[in-house]
PDB file of C-alpha atoms (C1' of nucleotides) in Angstrom:
ATOM      1  CA  UNK A   1      95.071  81.867 107.056  1.00 68.00           C
ATOM      2  CA  UNK A   2      93.741  84.491 104.678  1.00 88.00           C
ATOM      3  CA  UNK A   3      93.681  83.904 100.932  1.00 96.00           C
ATOM      4  CA  UNK A   4      96.477  85.338  98.767  1.00 97.00           C
ATOM      5  CA  UNK A   5      97.178  85.165  95.024  1.00 98.00           C
ATOM      6  CA  UNK A   6     100.766  84.272  94.143  1.00 98.00           C
ATOM      7  CA  UNK A   7     101.674  85.441  90.651  1.00 98.00           C
ATOM      8  CA  UNK A   8     104.612  84.942  88.306  1.00 97.00           C
ATOM      9  CA  UNK A   9     105.177  86.342  84.815  1.00 98.00           C
ATOM     10  CA  UNK A  10     107.495  85.198  82.067  1.00 97.00           C
ATOM     11  CA  UNK A  11     108.268  88.107  79.772  1.00 97.00           C
ATOM     12  CA  UNK A  12     110.324  89.221  76.786  1.00 96.00           C
ATOM     13  CA  UNK A  13     112.659  91.269  79.019  1.00 95.00           C
ATOM     14  CA  UNK A  14     113.015  93.326  82.149  1.00 95.00           C
ATOM     15  CA  UNK A  15     111.087  96.486  81.488  1.00 94.00           C
ATOM     16  CA  UNK A  16     107.497  97.115  80.358  1.00 95.00           C
ATOM     17  CA  UNK A  17     108.504 100.804  80.220  1.00 91.00           C
ATOM     18  CA  UNK A  18     110.813  99.905  77.318  1.00 92.00           C
ATOM     19  CA  UNK A  19     108.239  97.821  75.510  1.00 93.00           C
ATOM     20  CA  UNK A  20     108.776  94.382  77.002  1.00 96.00           C
ATOM     21  CA  UNK A  21     105.629  92.258  77.231  1.00 97.00           C
ATOM     22  CA  UNK A  22     104.432  89.236  79.164  1.00 97.00           C
ATOM     23  CA  UNK A  23     104.606  85.840  77.453  1.00 97.00           C
ATOM     24  CA  UNK A  24     103.155  83.632  80.186  1.00 97.00           C
ATOM     25  CA  UNK A  25     101.405  84.142  83.498  1.00 98.00           C
ATOM     26  CA  UNK A  26     100.514  81.845  86.358  1.00 98.00           C
ATOM     27  CA  UNK A  27      98.645  82.423  89.607  1.00 98.00           C
ATOM     28  CA  UNK A  28      98.204  80.009  92.471  1.00 97.00           C
ATOM     29  CA  UNK A  29      95.619  80.726  95.142  1.00 98.00           C
ATOM     30  CA  UNK A  30      96.837  79.998  98.657  1.00 97.00           C
ATOM     31  CA  UNK A  31      94.215  79.563 101.348  1.00 95.00           C
ATOM     32  CA  UNK A  32      93.994  77.633 104.613  1.00 92.00           C
ATOM     33  CA  UNK A  33      97.719  76.973 104.529  1.00 92.00           C
ATOM     34  CA  UNK A  34      97.852  75.284 101.140  1.00 95.00           C
ATOM     35  CA  UNK A  35      97.582  75.796  97.399  1.00 96.00           C
ATOM     36  CA  UNK A  36      93.882  75.542  96.593  1.00 96.00           C
ATOM     37  CA  UNK A  37      93.746  76.350  92.867  1.00 97.00           C
ATOM     38  CA  UNK A  38      95.914  77.250  89.891  1.00 97.00           C
ATOM     39  CA  UNK A  39      95.700  79.331  86.706  1.00 98.00           C
ATOM     40  CA  UNK A  40      98.296  79.429  83.959  1.00 97.00           C
ATOM     41  CA  UNK A  41      98.385  80.484  80.346  1.00 97.00           C
ATOM     42  CA  UNK A  42     100.742  81.506  77.616  1.00 97.00           C
ATOM     43  CA  UNK A  43      99.649  84.836  76.131  1.00 97.00           C
ATOM     44  CA  UNK A  44     100.031  86.352  72.682  1.00 97.00           C
ATOM     45  CA  UNK A  45     100.900  90.050  72.723  1.00 96.00           C
ATOM     46  CA  UNK A  46     102.495  90.067  69.295  1.00 95.00           C
ATOM     47  CA  UNK A  47     105.854  90.825  70.898  1.00 95.00           C
ATOM     48  CA  UNK A  48     109.085  89.197  69.732  1.00 95.00           C
ATOM     49  CA  UNK A  49     110.898  86.903  72.154  1.00 95.00           C
ATOM     50  CA  UNK A  50     114.696  87.254  71.876  1.00 95.00           C
ATOM     51  CA  UNK A  51     116.648  83.999  71.463  1.00 94.00           C
ATOM     52  CA  UNK A  52     118.250  84.119  74.883  1.00 92.00           C
ATOM     53  CA  UNK A  53     114.826  84.487  76.503  1.00 94.00           C
ATOM     54  CA  UNK A  54     113.593  81.512  74.467  1.00 94.00           C
ATOM     55  CA  UNK A  55     116.527  79.552  75.853  1.00 91.00           C
ATOM     56  CA  UNK A  56     115.922  80.777  79.393  1.00 91.00           C
ATOM     57  CA  UNK A  57     112.216  80.004  79.609  1.00 93.00           C
ATOM     58  CA  UNK A  58     111.660  77.430  76.880  1.00 93.00           C
ATOM     59  CA  UNK A  59     108.846  79.672  75.595  1.00 95.00           C
ATOM     60  CA  UNK A  60     109.289  80.148  71.848  1.00 95.00           C
ATOM     61  CA  UNK A  61     107.861  82.638  69.375  1.00 96.00           C
ATOM     62  CA  UNK A  62     106.024  79.736  67.743  1.00 96.00           C
ATOM     63  CA  UNK A  63     104.372  78.802  71.056  1.00 95.00           C
ATOM     64  CA  UNK A  64     103.244  82.397  71.582  1.00 96.00           C
ATOM     65  CA  UNK A  65     101.759  82.675  68.084  1.00 95.00           C
ATOM     66  CA  UNK A  66      99.356  79.873  68.980  1.00 94.00           C
ATOM     67  CA  UNK A  67      98.532  81.272  72.443  1.00 97.00           C
ATOM     68  CA  UNK A  68      95.299  83.103  73.306  1.00 97.00           C
ATOM     69  CA  UNK A  69      95.302  86.925  73.034  1.00 97.00           C
ATOM     70  CA  UNK A  70      96.773  88.807  75.987  1.00 96.00           C
ATOM     71  CA  UNK A  71      93.493  90.650  76.671  1.00 96.00           C
ATOM     72  CA  UNK A  72      91.623  87.357  77.014  1.00 97.00           C
ATOM     73  CA  UNK A  73      94.237  85.949  79.380  1.00 97.00           C
ATOM     74  CA  UNK A  74      94.312  89.088  81.515  1.00 97.00           C
ATOM     75  CA  UNK A  75      90.512  89.051  81.781  1.00 96.00           C
ATOM     76  CA  UNK A  76      90.541  85.410  82.839  1.00 97.00           C
ATOM     77  CA  UNK A  77      93.267  86.212  85.355  1.00 97.00           C
ATOM     78  CA  UNK A  78      91.246  89.039  86.905  1.00 97.00           C
ATOM     79  CA  UNK A  79      88.182  86.815  87.188  1.00 97.00           C
ATOM     80  CA  UNK A  80      90.239  83.995  88.688  1.00 97.00           C
ATOM     81  CA  UNK A  81      91.941  86.101  91.368  1.00 96.00           C
ATOM     82  CA  UNK A  82      88.946  88.163  92.470  1.00 95.00           C
ATOM     83  CA  UNK A  83      89.753  90.343  95.487  1.00 95.00           C
ATOM     84  CA  UNK A  84      92.733  88.388  96.834  1.00 96.00           C
ATOM     85  CA  UNK A  85      95.867  90.406  97.670  1.00 97.00           C
ATOM     86  CA  UNK A  86      98.992  89.687  95.648  1.00 98.00           C
ATOM     87  CA  UNK A  87     102.283  87.978  96.409  1.00 98.00           C
ATOM     88  CA  UNK A  88     105.312  87.705  94.111  1.00 98.00           C
ATOM     89  CA  UNK A  89     109.046  87.057  94.348  1.00 97.00           C
ATOM     90  CA  UNK A  90     110.574  90.462  93.639  1.00 97.00           C
ATOM     91  CA  UNK A  91     107.112  91.991  93.461  1.00 96.00           C
ATOM     92  CA  UNK A  92     108.332  95.213  91.873  1.00 95.00           C
ATOM     93  CA  UNK A  93     108.912  93.216  88.687  1.00 96.00           C
ATOM     94  CA  UNK A  94     105.620  91.300  88.469  1.00 97.00           C
ATOM     95  CA  UNK A  95     103.523  94.243  89.672  1.00 97.00           C
ATOM     96  CA  UNK A  96     104.889  96.463  86.884  1.00 96.00           C
ATOM     97  CA  UNK A  97     104.048  93.858  84.223  1.00 97.00           C
ATOM     98  CA  UNK A  98     100.603  93.186  85.697  1.00 97.00           C
ATOM     99  CA  UNK A  99      99.817  96.898  85.827  1.00 97.00           C
ATOM    100  CA  UNK A 100     101.127  97.411  82.281  1.00 96.00           C
ATOM    101  CA  UNK A 101      99.139  94.512  80.789  1.00 96.00           C
ATOM    102  CA  UNK A 102      95.971  95.429  82.678  1.00 96.00           C
ATOM    103  CA  UNK A 103      96.229  99.112  81.768  1.00 95.00           C
ATOM    104  CA  UNK A 104      96.139  98.125  78.081  1.00 94.00           C
ATOM    105  CA  UNK A 105      92.642  96.730  78.642  1.00 92.00           C
ATOM    106  CA  UNK A 106      91.510  99.552  80.911  1.00 93.00           C
ATOM    107  CA  UNK A 107      91.723  97.476  84.067  1.00 93.00           C
ATOM    108  CA  UNK A 108      93.238  98.836  87.252  1.00 93.00           C
ATOM    109  CA  UNK A 109      94.773  96.827  90.064  1.00 95.00           C
ATOM    110  CA  UNK A 110      93.199  97.384  93.467  1.00 94.00           C
ATOM    111  CA  UNK A 111      94.979  94.920  95.739  1.00 95.00           C
ATOM    112  CA  UNK A 112      98.486  95.473  97.100  1.00 96.00           C
ATOM    113  CA  UNK A 113     101.559  93.311  96.492  1.00 97.00           C
ATOM    114  CA  UNK A 114     103.671  91.673  99.165  1.00 97.00           C
ATOM    115  CA  UNK A 115     107.208  90.675  98.174  1.00 97.00           C
ATOM    116  CA  UNK A 116     108.562  87.265  99.177  1.00 97.00           C
ATOM    117  CA  UNK A 117     112.095  88.352  98.268  1.00 97.00           C
ATOM    118  CA  UNK A 118     112.129  91.350 100.627  1.00 96.00           C
ATOM    119  CA  UNK A 119     110.690  89.185 103.392  1.00 96.00           C
ATOM    120  CA  UNK A 120     113.120  86.339 102.760  1.00 97.00           C
ATOM    121  CA  UNK A 121     116.070  88.740 102.983  1.00 95.00           C
ATOM    122  CA  UNK A 122     114.877  89.596 106.489  1.00 95.00           C
ATOM    123  CA  UNK A 123     113.823  86.147 107.674  1.00 95.00           C
ATOM    124  CA  UNK A 124     116.622  84.068 106.118  1.00 96.00           C
ATOM    125  CA  UNK A 125     119.753  86.231 106.175  1.00 94.00           C
ATOM    126  CA  UNK A 126     121.942  83.102 106.164  1.00 93.00           C
ATOM    127  CA  UNK A 127     120.738  81.911 102.761  1.00 95.00           C
ATOM    128  CA  UNK A 128     123.592  82.097 100.197  1.00 94.00           C
ATOM    129  CA  UNK A 129     121.442  84.514  98.207  1.00 95.00           C
ATOM    130  CA  UNK A 130     117.742  85.253  97.856  1.00 96.00           C
ATOM    131  CA  UNK A 131     116.997  83.996  94.385  1.00 95.00           C
ATOM    132  CA  UNK A 132     113.833  81.882  94.381  1.00 96.00           C
ATOM    133  CA  UNK A 133     115.606  78.642  93.480  1.00 94.00           C
ATOM    134  CA  UNK A 134     118.285  79.130  96.106  1.00 95.00           C
ATOM    135  CA  UNK A 135     115.696  79.752  98.827  1.00 96.00           C
ATOM    136  CA  UNK A 136     113.776  76.638  97.799  1.00 96.00           C
ATOM    137  CA  UNK A 137     116.933  74.534  98.227  1.00 95.00           C
ATOM    138  CA  UNK A 138     118.068  76.352 101.379  1.00 96.00           C
ATOM    139  CA  UNK A 139     114.730  75.751 103.106  1.00 96.00           C
ATOM    140  CA  UNK A 140     114.130  72.263 101.702  1.00 95.00           C
ATOM    141  CA  UNK A 141     110.886  73.309 100.010  1.00 95.00           C
ATOM    142  CA  UNK A 142     109.180  71.300  97.251  1.00 89.00           C
ATOM    143  CA  UNK A 143     111.125  71.915  94.032  1.00 82.00           C
ATOM    144  CA  UNK A 144     109.116  71.826  90.841  1.00 75.00           C
ATOM    145  CA  UNK A 145     112.396  71.425  88.927  1.00 72.00           C
ATOM    146  CA  UNK A 146     111.105  73.552  86.057  1.00 77.00           C
ATOM    147  CA  UNK A 147     112.414  76.987  86.887  1.00 82.00           C
ATOM    148  CA  UNK A 148     111.578  79.932  84.633  1.00 87.00           C
ATOM    149  CA  UNK A 149     108.125  78.695  83.767  1.00 92.00           C
ATOM    150  CA  UNK A 150     105.340  80.693  85.310  1.00 95.00           C
ATOM    151  CA  UNK A 151     103.405  77.966  87.123  1.00 95.00           C
ATOM    152  CA  UNK A 152     106.513  76.292  88.534  1.00 95.00           C
ATOM    153  CA  UNK A 153     107.877  79.576  89.861  1.00 96.00           C
ATOM    154  CA  UNK A 154     104.484  80.636  91.248  1.00 97.00           C
ATOM    155  CA  UNK A 155     104.160  77.325  93.096  1.00 96.00           C
ATOM    156  CA  UNK A 156     107.658  77.641  94.542  1.00 97.00           C
ATOM    157  CA  UNK A 157     106.879  81.193  95.653  1.00 97.00           C
ATOM    158  CA  UNK A 158     103.673  79.926  97.278  1.00 97.00           C
ATOM    159  CA  UNK A 159     105.595  77.297  99.236  1.00 97.00           C
ATOM    160  CA  UNK A 160     108.087  79.975 100.301  1.00 97.00           C
ATOM    161  CA  UNK A 161     105.224  82.207 101.415  1.00 97.00           C
ATOM    162  CA  UNK A 162     103.650  79.400 103.455  1.00 97.00           C
ATOM    163  CA  UNK A 163     107.015  78.638 105.052  1.00 97.00           C
ATOM    164  CA  UNK A 164     107.564  82.268 106.048  1.00 97.00           C
ATOM    165  CA  UNK A 165     104.111  82.492 107.619  1.00 96.00           C
ATOM    166  CA  UNK A 166     104.743  79.220 109.444  1.00 95.00           C
ATOM    167  CA  UNK A 167     108.145  80.323 110.726  1.00 95.00           C
ATOM    168  CA  UNK A 168     106.792  83.637 111.984  1.00 94.00           C
ATOM    169  CA  UNK A 169     104.113  81.790 113.916  1.00 93.00           C
ATOM    170  CA  UNK A 170     106.102  78.847 115.228  1.00 91.00           C
ATOM    171  CA  UNK A 171     109.571  80.315 115.655  1.00 86.00           C
ATOM    172  CA  UNK A 172     108.847  83.970 116.297  1.00 88.00           C
ATOM    173  CA  UNK A 173     105.680  83.478 118.310  1.00 89.00           C
ATOM    174  CA  UNK A 174     103.290  85.543 116.231  1.00 91.00           C
ATOM    175  CA  UNK A 175      99.624  84.629 116.542  1.00 89.00           C
ATOM    176  CA  UNK A 176      98.294  86.283 113.395  1.00 87.00           C
ATOM    177  CA  UNK A 177     100.373  86.770 110.242  1.00 92.00           C
ATOM    178  CA  UNK A 178      98.370  88.694 107.685  1.00 94.00           C
ATOM    179  CA  UNK A 179      99.236  89.946 104.214  1.00 95.00           C
ATOM    180  CA  UNK A 180      99.009  93.486 105.602  1.00 95.00           C
ATOM    181  CA  UNK A 181     101.418  92.665 108.436  1.00 95.00           C
ATOM    182  CA  UNK A 182     103.914  91.099 106.046  1.00 96.00           C
ATOM    183  CA  UNK A 183     103.772  94.122 103.746  1.00 95.00           C
ATOM    184  CA  UNK A 184     104.740  96.228 106.749  1.00 94.00           C
ATOM    185  CA  UNK A 185     107.416  93.739 107.814  1.00 94.00           C
ATOM    186  CA  UNK A 186     109.099  93.775 104.388  1.00 94.00           C
ATOM    187  CA  UNK A 187     109.820  97.487 104.847  1.00 93.00           C
ATOM    188  CA  UNK A 188     111.199  97.348 108.394  1.00 92.00           C
ATOM    189  CA  UNK A 189     114.950  98.081 108.491  1.00 90.00           C
ATOM    190  CA  UNK A 190     116.808  94.849 109.132  1.00 87.00           C
ATOM    191  CA  UNK A 191     118.447  96.169 112.286  1.00 86.00           C
ATOM    192  CA  UNK A 192     115.031  96.911 113.780  1.00 89.00           C
ATOM    193  CA  UNK A 193     113.412  93.640 112.759  1.00 90.00           C
ATOM    194  CA  UNK A 194     113.794  91.672 116.051  1.00 89.00           C
ATOM    195  CA  UNK A 195     112.301  94.513 118.076  1.00 89.00           C
ATOM    196  CA  UNK A 196     109.487  94.959 115.549  1.00 91.00           C
ATOM    197  CA  UNK A 197     108.572  91.277 115.634  1.00 91.00           C
ATOM    198  CA  UNK A 198     108.820  91.157 119.417  1.00 90.00           C
ATOM    199  CA  UNK A 199     106.150  93.851 119.674  1.00 89.00           C
ATOM    200  CA  UNK A 200     103.636  91.514 118.054  1.00 88.00           C
ATOM    201  CA  UNK A 201     104.752  88.220 119.592  1.00 83.00           C
ATOM    202  CA  UNK A 202     102.718  86.748 122.380  1.00 69.00           C
ATOM    203  CA  UNK A 203     104.242  86.951 125.853  1.00 52.00           C
ATOM    204  CA  UNK A 204     107.036  84.481 126.475  1.00 48.00           C
TER     205      UNK A 204
ATOM    206  C1'  DT B   1     121.979  87.137  76.816  1.00 54.02           C
ATOM    207  C1'  DG B   2     120.503  91.793  74.855  1.00 54.02           C
ATOM    208  C1'  DC B   3     123.969  96.886  76.043  1.00 54.02           C
ATOM    209  C1'  DC B   4     117.910  98.457  78.651  1.00 54.02           C
ATOM    210  C1'  DA B   5     114.583  99.346  84.478  1.00 54.02           C
ATOM    211  C1'  DG B   6     113.011  99.863  89.131  1.00 54.02           C
ATOM    212  C1'  DG B   7     113.408  99.295  93.936  1.00 54.02           C
ATOM    213  C1'  DC B   8     115.866  97.783  97.880  1.00 54.02           C
ATOM    214  C1'  DC B   9     119.998  97.763 100.635  1.00 54.02           C
ATOM    215  C1'  DC B  10     124.762  98.229 102.107  1.00 54.02           C
ATOM    216  C1'  DT B  11     128.744 101.173 102.695  1.00 54.02           C
ATOM    217  C1'  DC B  12     134.479 103.513 102.006  1.00 54.02           C
ATOM    218  C1'  DT B  13     126.731 107.124 102.474  1.00 54.02           C
ATOM    219  C1'  DT B  14     123.202 111.114 102.510  1.00 54.02           C
ATOM    220  C1'  DT B  15     126.239 116.457  97.230  1.00 54.02           C
ATOM    221  C1'  DA B  16     126.982 108.355  95.623  1.00 54.02           C
ATOM    222  C1'  DG B  17     128.003 104.058  93.789  1.00 54.02           C
ATOM    223  C1'  DG B  18     127.264  99.379  93.164  1.00 54.02           C
ATOM    224  C1'  DG B  19     125.239  94.638  94.119  1.00 54.02           C
ATOM    225  C1'  DC B  20     121.061  92.040  94.361  1.00 54.02           C
ATOM    226  C1'  DC B  21     116.602  90.301  92.287  1.00 54.02           C
ATOM    227  C1'  DT B  22     113.129  89.803  88.489  1.00 54.02           C
ATOM    228  C1'  DT B  23     113.062  88.097  82.320  1.00 54.02           C
TER     229       DT B  23
END
DNA sequence: TGCCAGGCCCTCTTTAGGGCCTT
């Protein structure tokens, strides 16, 4: 299986367009069907973390004050990931924060994002909902039991990604499940999904 | 919890509204 970089941000809020900043980032590299390496760091942007976000993530303003500068962390992240394509749960969120933080240091993202949430909505329509934690329980995946911290959520997303690739191969009969294929699959209308998958499945 | 955004997706749709996801 090709290498992908699964990323998760903790932030001060929902919108970098409104001034929210990242507070923690984690990336796990998935290759050969397993997690092969990990990067995580708190990051100091100088931004204020509201109390309810402190409660949600356990990341406090005091912790951030002692964290390395955001530019240093983003540089380390870029070096760590290299040319691997991205994966995130609700990728529109993490991709906007990654692009915003990188743009501040003049760095531009080149690799595309695949979204585990859009794929899970298609592959597991019977899940009660498609929050990361719910999917982990629904599928019986390893639960890091520390939700809303970057590394724990990135690892859970990685296990979800591996499960989706495995299910497409073993249950749907696909021989090759690439990042590019899954990016296409996440955009296929749900009603057309069986026919789309059948086109690529090996002959019954 | 802090009232904000963006994108997807469904439906009582497309000249729109609201729920789901992410912090």
